[in-house]
mmCIF file of N, CA and C in Angstrom:
data_model
loop_
_atom_site.group_PDB
_atom_site.id
_atom_site.type_symbol
_atom_site.label_atom_id
_atom_site.label_comp_id
_atom_site.label_asym_id
_atom_site.label_seq_id
_atom_site.Cartn_x
_atom_site.Cartn_y
_atom_site.Cartn_z
ATOM 1 N N UNK A 24 13.858 -0.220 -8.063
ATOM 2 C CA UNK A 24 12.956 0.670 -7.345
ATOM 3 C C UNK A 24 12.336 1.653 -8.325
ATOM 4 N N UNK A 25 11.020 1.902 -8.232
ATOM 5 C CA UNK A 25 10.386 2.827 -9.158
ATOM 6 C C UNK A 25 10.861 4.257 -8.940
ATOM 7 N N UNK A 26 10.821 5.024 -10.011
ATOM 8 C CA UNK A 26 11.131 6.440 -9.862
ATOM 9 C C UNK A 26 9.954 7.134 -9.216
ATOM 10 N N UNK A 27 10.161 8.342 -8.726
ATOM 11 C CA UNK A 27 9.101 9.034 -7.990
ATOM 12 C C UNK A 27 7.896 9.357 -8.863
ATOM 13 N N UNK A 28 8.051 9.377 -10.192
ATOM 14 C CA UNK A 28 6.923 9.704 -11.057
ATOM 15 C C UNK A 28 6.122 8.469 -11.465
ATOM 16 N N UNK A 29 6.637 7.268 -11.174
ATOM 17 C CA UNK A 29 5.911 6.044 -11.485
ATOM 18 C C UNK A 29 4.835 5.797 -10.432
ATOM 19 N N UNK A 30 3.673 5.338 -10.883
ATOM 20 C CA UNK A 30 2.631 4.951 -9.945
ATOM 21 C C UNK A 30 2.994 3.593 -9.361
ATOM 22 N N UNK A 31 2.813 3.454 -8.066
ATOM 23 C CA UNK A 31 3.140 2.238 -7.345
ATOM 24 C C UNK A 31 1.996 1.889 -6.408
ATOM 25 N N UNK A 32 1.670 0.607 -6.315
ATOM 26 C CA UNK A 32 0.695 0.146 -5.332
ATOM 27 C C UNK A 32 1.420 0.038 -4.002
ATOM 28 N N UNK A 33 0.888 0.659 -2.966
ATOM 29 C CA UNK A 33 1.536 0.601 -1.658
ATOM 30 C C UNK A 33 0.597 -0.029 -0.628
ATOM 31 N N UNK A 34 1.215 -0.761 0.275
ATOM 32 C CA UNK A 34 0.525 -1.330 1.426
ATOM 33 C C UNK A 34 1.232 -0.767 2.653
ATOM 34 N N UNK A 35 0.519 0.091 3.391
ATOM 35 C CA UNK A 35 1.074 0.695 4.598
ATOM 36 C C UNK A 35 0.538 -0.098 5.779
ATOM 37 N N UNK A 36 1.453 -0.622 6.581
ATOM 38 C CA UNK A 36 1.079 -1.537 7.652
ATOM 39 C C UNK A 36 1.893 -1.235 8.910
ATOM 40 N N UNK A 37 1.526 -1.923 9.997
ATOM 41 C CA UNK A 37 2.316 -1.876 11.230
ATOM 42 C C UNK A 37 2.357 -3.285 11.810
ATOM 43 N N UNK A 38 3.473 -3.625 12.414
ATOM 44 C CA UNK A 38 3.663 -4.967 12.954
ATOM 45 C C UNK A 38 2.663 -5.302 14.053
ATOM 46 N N UNK A 39 2.188 -4.305 14.777
ATOM 47 C CA UNK A 39 1.282 -4.528 15.896
ATOM 48 C C UNK A 39 -0.190 -4.588 15.479
ATOM 49 N N UNK A 40 -0.487 -4.329 14.213
ATOM 50 C CA UNK A 40 -1.873 -4.237 13.713
ATOM 51 C C UNK A 40 -2.380 -5.613 13.273
ATOM 52 N N UNK A 41 -3.440 -6.155 13.905
ATOM 53 C CA UNK A 41 -3.951 -7.480 13.533
ATOM 54 C C UNK A 41 -4.420 -7.566 12.077
ATOM 55 N N UNK A 42 -5.116 -6.543 11.575
ATOM 56 C CA UNK A 42 -5.576 -6.561 10.184
ATOM 57 C C UNK A 42 -4.406 -6.513 9.215
ATOM 58 N N UNK A 43 -3.362 -5.787 9.598
ATOM 59 C CA UNK A 43 -2.154 -5.727 8.769
ATOM 60 C C UNK A 43 -1.485 -7.092 8.705
ATOM 61 N N UNK A 44 -1.407 -7.752 9.855
ATOM 62 C CA UNK A 44 -0.768 -9.065 9.917
ATOM 63 C C UNK A 44 -1.467 -10.072 9.012
ATOM 64 N N UNK A 45 -2.791 -10.019 8.972
ATOM 65 C CA UNK A 45 -3.513 -10.987 8.138
ATOM 66 C C UNK A 45 -3.405 -10.669 6.650
ATOM 67 N N UNK A 46 -3.251 -9.407 6.286
ATOM 68 C CA UNK A 46 -3.165 -9.021 4.872
ATOM 69 C C UNK A 46 -1.731 -9.018 4.339
ATOM 70 N N UNK A 47 -0.755 -8.870 5.208
ATOM 71 C CA UNK A 47 0.628 -8.697 4.775
ATOM 72 C C UNK A 47 1.155 -9.828 3.891
ATOM 73 N N UNK A 48 0.889 -11.111 4.182
ATOM 74 C CA UNK A 48 1.417 -12.171 3.308
ATOM 75 C C UNK A 48 0.968 -12.038 1.849
ATOM 76 N N UNK A 49 -0.269 -11.629 1.625
ATOM 77 C CA UNK A 49 -0.756 -11.441 0.266
ATOM 78 C C UNK A 49 0.044 -10.333 -0.431
ATOM 79 N N UNK A 50 0.315 -9.242 0.277
ATOM 80 C CA UNK A 50 1.062 -8.137 -0.316
ATOM 81 C C UNK A 50 2.539 -8.478 -0.500
ATOM 82 N N UNK A 51 3.081 -9.300 0.368
ATOM 83 C CA UNK A 51 4.458 -9.762 0.171
ATOM 84 C C UNK A 51 4.556 -10.599 -1.102
ATOM 85 N N UNK A 52 3.558 -11.443 -1.340
ATOM 86 C CA UNK A 52 3.520 -12.249 -2.566
ATOM 87 C C UNK A 52 3.398 -11.356 -3.787
ATOM 88 N N UNK A 53 2.522 -10.352 -3.722
ATOM 89 C CA UNK A 53 2.375 -9.409 -4.839
ATOM 90 C C UNK A 53 3.672 -8.638 -5.073
ATOM 91 N N UNK A 54 4.334 -8.239 -4.005
ATOM 92 C CA UNK A 54 5.588 -7.488 -4.129
ATOM 93 C C UNK A 54 6.674 -8.362 -4.770
ATOM 94 N N UNK A 55 6.755 -9.621 -4.372
ATOM 95 C CA UNK A 55 7.766 -10.514 -4.939
ATOM 96 C C UNK A 55 7.534 -10.733 -6.430
ATOM 97 N N UNK A 56 6.271 -10.816 -6.841
ATOM 98 C CA UNK A 56 5.942 -11.035 -8.251
ATOM 99 C C UNK A 56 6.007 -9.752 -9.076
ATOM 100 N N UNK A 57 5.918 -8.611 -8.411
ATOM 101 C CA UNK A 57 5.865 -7.303 -9.093
ATOM 102 C C UNK A 57 6.754 -6.294 -8.369
ATOM 103 N N UNK A 58 8.055 -6.541 -8.281
ATOM 104 C CA UNK A 58 8.912 -5.691 -7.442
ATOM 105 C C UNK A 58 8.969 -4.220 -7.841
ATOM 106 N N UNK A 59 8.728 -3.901 -9.090
ATOM 107 C CA UNK A 59 8.767 -2.496 -9.513
ATOM 108 C C UNK A 59 7.413 -1.811 -9.377
ATOM 109 N N UNK A 60 6.388 -2.585 -9.006
ATOM 110 C CA UNK A 60 5.032 -2.039 -8.987
ATOM 111 C C UNK A 60 4.367 -2.051 -7.613
ATOM 112 N N UNK A 61 4.932 -2.794 -6.664
ATOM 113 C CA UNK A 61 4.327 -2.933 -5.339
ATOM 114 C C UNK A 61 5.379 -2.607 -4.288
ATOM 115 N N UNK A 62 4.963 -1.846 -3.277
ATOM 116 C CA UNK A 62 5.876 -1.451 -2.205
ATOM 117 C C UNK A 62 5.174 -1.585 -0.862
ATOM 118 N N UNK A 63 5.824 -2.226 0.092
ATOM 119 C CA UNK A 63 5.314 -2.312 1.454
ATOM 120 C C UNK A 63 5.993 -1.237 2.285
ATOM 121 N N UNK A 64 5.199 -0.513 3.066
ATOM 122 C CA UNK A 64 5.733 0.576 3.885
ATOM 123 C C UNK A 64 5.338 0.318 5.335
ATOM 124 N N UNK A 65 6.323 0.159 6.184
ATOM 125 C CA UNK A 65 6.101 -0.037 7.614
ATOM 126 C C UNK A 65 5.797 1.328 8.227
ATOM 127 N N UNK A 66 4.581 1.496 8.727
ATOM 128 C CA UNK A 66 4.159 2.790 9.277
ATOM 129 C C UNK A 66 5.022 3.216 10.454
ATOM 130 N N UNK A 67 5.544 2.251 11.201
ATOM 131 C CA UNK A 67 6.376 2.588 12.353
ATOM 132 C C UNK A 67 7.756 3.092 11.940
ATOM 133 N N UNK A 68 8.171 2.792 10.711
ATOM 134 C CA UNK A 68 9.485 3.223 10.233
ATOM 135 C C UNK A 68 9.404 4.356 9.219
ATOM 136 N N UNK A 69 8.224 4.596 8.671
ATOM 137 C CA UNK A 69 8.053 5.680 7.694
ATOM 138 C C UNK A 69 8.235 7.020 8.400
ATOM 139 N N UNK A 70 8.642 7.995 7.632
ATOM 140 C CA UNK A 70 8.832 9.315 8.234
ATOM 141 C C UNK A 70 7.480 9.887 8.658
ATOM 142 N N UNK A 71 7.509 10.629 9.727
ATOM 143 C CA UNK A 71 6.272 11.275 10.200
ATOM 144 C C UNK A 71 5.733 12.222 9.138
ATOM 145 N N UNK A 72 6.648 12.874 8.411
ATOM 146 C CA UNK A 72 6.225 13.794 7.363
ATOM 147 C C UNK A 72 5.438 13.052 6.279
ATOM 148 N N UNK A 73 5.929 11.867 5.860
ATOM 149 C CA UNK A 73 5.219 11.076 4.856
ATOM 150 C C UNK A 73 3.836 10.698 5.369
ATOM 151 N N UNK A 74 3.756 10.214 6.588
ATOM 152 C CA UNK A 74 2.473 9.787 7.160
ATOM 153 C C UNK A 74 1.518 10.983 7.276
ATOM 154 N N UNK A 75 2.017 12.086 7.776
ATOM 155 C CA UNK A 75 1.184 13.278 7.983
ATOM 156 C C UNK A 75 0.738 13.886 6.655
ATOM 157 N N UNK A 76 1.671 14.049 5.711
ATOM 158 C CA UNK A 76 1.331 14.713 4.451
ATOM 159 C C UNK A 76 0.355 13.896 3.617
ATOM 160 N N UNK A 77 0.303 12.588 3.854
ATOM 161 C CA UNK A 77 -0.645 11.733 3.142
ATOM 162 C C UNK A 77 -1.879 11.403 3.972
ATOM 163 N N UNK A 78 -2.000 12.058 5.126
ATOM 164 C CA UNK A 78 -3.136 11.864 6.014
ATOM 165 C C UNK A 78 -3.346 10.383 6.344
ATOM 166 N N UNK A 79 -2.257 9.703 6.647
ATOM 167 C CA UNK A 79 -2.308 8.279 6.973
ATOM 168 C C UNK A 79 -2.418 8.133 8.484
ATOM 169 N N UNK A 80 -3.630 8.241 8.972
ATOM 170 C CA UNK A 80 -3.872 8.182 10.411
ATOM 171 C C UNK A 80 -4.389 6.822 10.849
ATOM 172 N N UNK A 81 -4.838 6.020 9.914
ATOM 173 C CA UNK A 81 -5.323 4.671 10.213
ATOM 174 C C UNK A 81 -4.628 3.693 9.291
ATOM 175 N N UNK A 82 -4.415 2.521 9.792
ATOM 176 C CA UNK A 82 -3.795 1.488 8.973
ATOM 177 C C UNK A 82 -4.595 0.200 9.125
ATOM 178 N N UNK A 83 -4.536 -0.697 8.218
ATOM 179 C CA UNK A 83 -3.729 -0.682 7.007
ATOM 180 C C UNK A 83 -4.315 0.233 5.936
ATOM 181 N N UNK A 84 -3.448 0.634 5.013
ATOM 182 C CA UNK A 84 -3.852 1.423 3.860
ATOM 183 C C UNK A 84 -3.288 0.759 2.613
ATOM 184 N N UNK A 85 -4.137 0.616 1.625
ATOM 185 C CA UNK A 85 -3.692 0.214 0.296
ATOM 186 C C UNK A 85 -3.993 1.402 -0.592
ATOM 187 N N UNK A 86 -2.953 1.867 -1.273
ATOM 188 C CA UNK A 86 -3.149 3.055 -2.090
ATOM 189 C C UNK A 86 -2.241 3.079 -3.295
ATOM 190 N N UNK A 87 -2.431 4.108 -4.074
ATOM 191 C CA UNK A 87 -1.590 4.362 -5.235
ATOM 192 C C UNK A 87 -0.672 5.516 -4.868
ATOM 193 N N UNK A 88 0.628 5.270 -4.947
ATOM 194 C CA UNK A 88 1.631 6.275 -4.630
ATOM 195 C C UNK A 88 2.188 6.823 -5.935
ATOM 196 N N UNK A 89 2.126 8.130 -6.088
ATOM 197 C CA UNK A 89 2.674 8.797 -7.272
ATOM 198 C C UNK A 89 3.317 10.089 -6.805
ATOM 199 N N UNK A 90 4.567 10.289 -7.199
ATOM 200 C CA UNK A 90 5.311 11.473 -6.777
ATOM 201 C C UNK A 90 5.297 11.621 -5.249
ATOM 202 N N UNK A 91 5.478 10.513 -4.547
ATOM 203 C CA UNK A 91 5.528 10.466 -3.084
ATOM 204 C C UNK A 91 4.237 10.911 -2.406
ATOM 205 N N UNK A 92 3.133 10.823 -3.123
ATOM 206 C CA UNK A 92 1.814 11.173 -2.571
ATOM 207 C C UNK A 92 0.861 10.013 -2.793
ATOM 208 N N UNK A 93 0.062 9.695 -1.791
ATOM 209 C CA UNK A 93 -0.982 8.696 -1.952
ATOM 210 C C UNK A 93 -2.141 9.403 -2.650
ATOM 211 N N UNK A 94 -2.402 9.020 -3.901
ATOM 212 C CA UNK A 94 -3.397 9.720 -4.718
ATOM 213 C C UNK A 94 -4.733 8.992 -4.775
ATOM 214 N N UNK A 95 -4.779 7.743 -4.325
ATOM 215 C CA UNK A 95 -6.035 6.982 -4.296
ATOM 216 C C UNK A 95 -5.893 5.906 -3.236
ATOM 217 N N UNK A 96 -7.024 5.514 -2.653
ATOM 218 C CA UNK A 96 -7.025 4.473 -1.617
ATOM 219 C C UNK A 96 -8.098 3.439 -1.908
ATOM 220 N N UNK A 97 -7.767 2.204 -1.596
ATOM 221 C CA UNK A 97 -8.723 1.106 -1.705
ATOM 222 C C UNK A 97 -9.503 1.048 -0.395
ATOM 223 N N UNK A 98 -10.841 0.902 -0.468
ATOM 224 C CA UNK A 98 -11.603 0.792 0.783
ATOM 225 C C UNK A 98 -11.071 -0.347 1.658
ATOM 226 N N UNK A 99 -10.995 -0.088 2.939
ATOM 227 C CA UNK A 99 -10.407 -1.031 3.884
ATOM 228 C C UNK A 99 -11.032 -2.418 3.816
ATOM 229 N N UNK A 100 -12.333 -2.508 3.610
ATOM 230 C CA UNK A 100 -12.981 -3.826 3.600
ATOM 231 C C UNK A 100 -12.562 -4.683 2.398
ATOM 232 N N UNK A 101 -11.867 -4.104 1.411
ATOM 233 C CA UNK A 101 -11.432 -4.861 0.236
ATOM 234 C C UNK A 101 -9.946 -5.232 0.278
ATOM 235 N N UNK A 102 -9.259 -4.858 1.319
ATOM 236 C CA UNK A 102 -7.808 -5.041 1.380
ATOM 237 C C UNK A 102 -7.381 -6.498 1.294
ATOM 238 N N UNK A 103 -8.148 -7.427 1.832
ATOM 239 C CA UNK A 103 -7.732 -8.831 1.836
ATOM 240 C C UNK A 103 -8.224 -9.599 0.621
ATOM 241 N N UNK A 104 -8.836 -8.923 -0.325
ATOM 242 C CA UNK A 104 -9.348 -9.569 -1.539
ATOM 243 C C UNK A 104 -8.385 -9.276 -2.679
ATOM 244 N N UNK A 105 -7.607 -10.289 -3.077
ATOM 245 C CA UNK A 105 -6.554 -10.078 -4.084
ATOM 246 C C UNK A 105 -7.133 -9.619 -5.421
ATOM 247 N N UNK A 106 -8.313 -10.095 -5.783
ATOM 248 C CA UNK A 106 -8.925 -9.650 -7.040
ATOM 249 C C UNK A 106 -9.295 -8.171 -6.975
ATOM 250 N N UNK A 107 -9.795 -7.712 -5.827
ATOM 251 C CA UNK A 107 -10.129 -6.297 -5.663
ATOM 252 C C UNK A 107 -8.860 -5.442 -5.701
ATOM 253 N N UNK A 108 -7.787 -5.944 -5.111
ATOM 254 C CA UNK A 108 -6.518 -5.215 -5.118
ATOM 255 C C UNK A 108 -5.982 -5.107 -6.541
ATOM 256 N N UNK A 109 -6.024 -6.208 -7.279
ATOM 257 C CA UNK A 109 -5.549 -6.180 -8.674
ATOM 258 C C UNK A 109 -6.402 -5.240 -9.529
ATOM 259 N N UNK A 110 -7.725 -5.275 -9.345
ATOM 260 C CA UNK A 110 -8.611 -4.397 -10.112
ATOM 261 C C UNK A 110 -8.347 -2.926 -9.765
ATOM 262 N N UNK A 111 -8.148 -2.644 -8.487
ATOM 263 C CA UNK A 111 -7.838 -1.282 -8.044
ATOM 264 C C UNK A 111 -6.541 -0.801 -8.690
ATOM 265 N N UNK A 112 -5.521 -1.637 -8.672
ATOM 266 C CA UNK A 112 -4.242 -1.277 -9.293
ATOM 267 C C UNK A 112 -4.425 -1.028 -10.787
ATOM 268 N N UNK A 113 -5.170 -1.908 -11.454
ATOM 269 C CA UNK A 113 -5.383 -1.779 -12.902
ATOM 270 C C UNK A 113 -6.112 -0.478 -13.245
ATOM 271 N N UNK A 114 -7.043 -0.059 -12.393
ATOM 272 C CA UNK A 114 -7.752 1.210 -12.616
ATOM 273 C C UNK A 114 -6.779 2.382 -12.676
ATOM 274 N N UNK A 115 -5.621 2.203 -12.056
ATOM 275 C CA UNK A 115 -4.622 3.272 -11.991
ATOM 276 C C UNK A 115 -3.407 2.968 -12.848
ATOM 277 N N UNK A 116 -3.579 2.053 -13.817
ATOM 278 C CA UNK A 116 -2.539 1.767 -14.784
ATOM 279 C C UNK A 116 -1.453 0.836 -14.313
ATOM 280 N N UNK A 117 -1.680 0.123 -13.217
ATOM 281 C CA UNK A 117 -0.693 -0.812 -12.682
ATOM 282 C C UNK A 117 -1.213 -2.238 -12.901
ATOM 283 N N UNK A 118 -0.578 -2.955 -13.785
ATOM 284 C CA UNK A 118 -0.989 -4.332 -14.072
ATOM 285 C C UNK A 118 -0.134 -5.277 -13.255
ATOM 286 N N UNK A 119 -0.790 -6.040 -12.382
ATOM 287 C CA UNK A 119 -0.083 -6.977 -11.510
ATOM 288 C C UNK A 119 -0.246 -8.402 -12.013
ATOM 289 N N UNK A 120 0.823 -9.182 -11.843
ATOM 290 C CA UNK A 120 0.754 -10.611 -12.203
ATOM 291 C C UNK A 120 0.454 -11.418 -10.974
#
């Protein structure tokens, strides 16, 4: 598990969200290949404080988590494009395989 100071690509989703369901398999594959760099967060199980403090009012969210804060977000229309996700991560120093 990454330390709180490491930047991590996060996918915040909910089981009931259709867009989350379609994107989740891609993020599960990325997480399996990059376990220290990718984290899936179930919005229904995340603490309300985490959701509120990061202004996560809509899902899905793909973002960069650093020090327990979402510091950057990928535009929603690019979430299902693995090349856009990899490029977004790379912009923030996270190289995904």
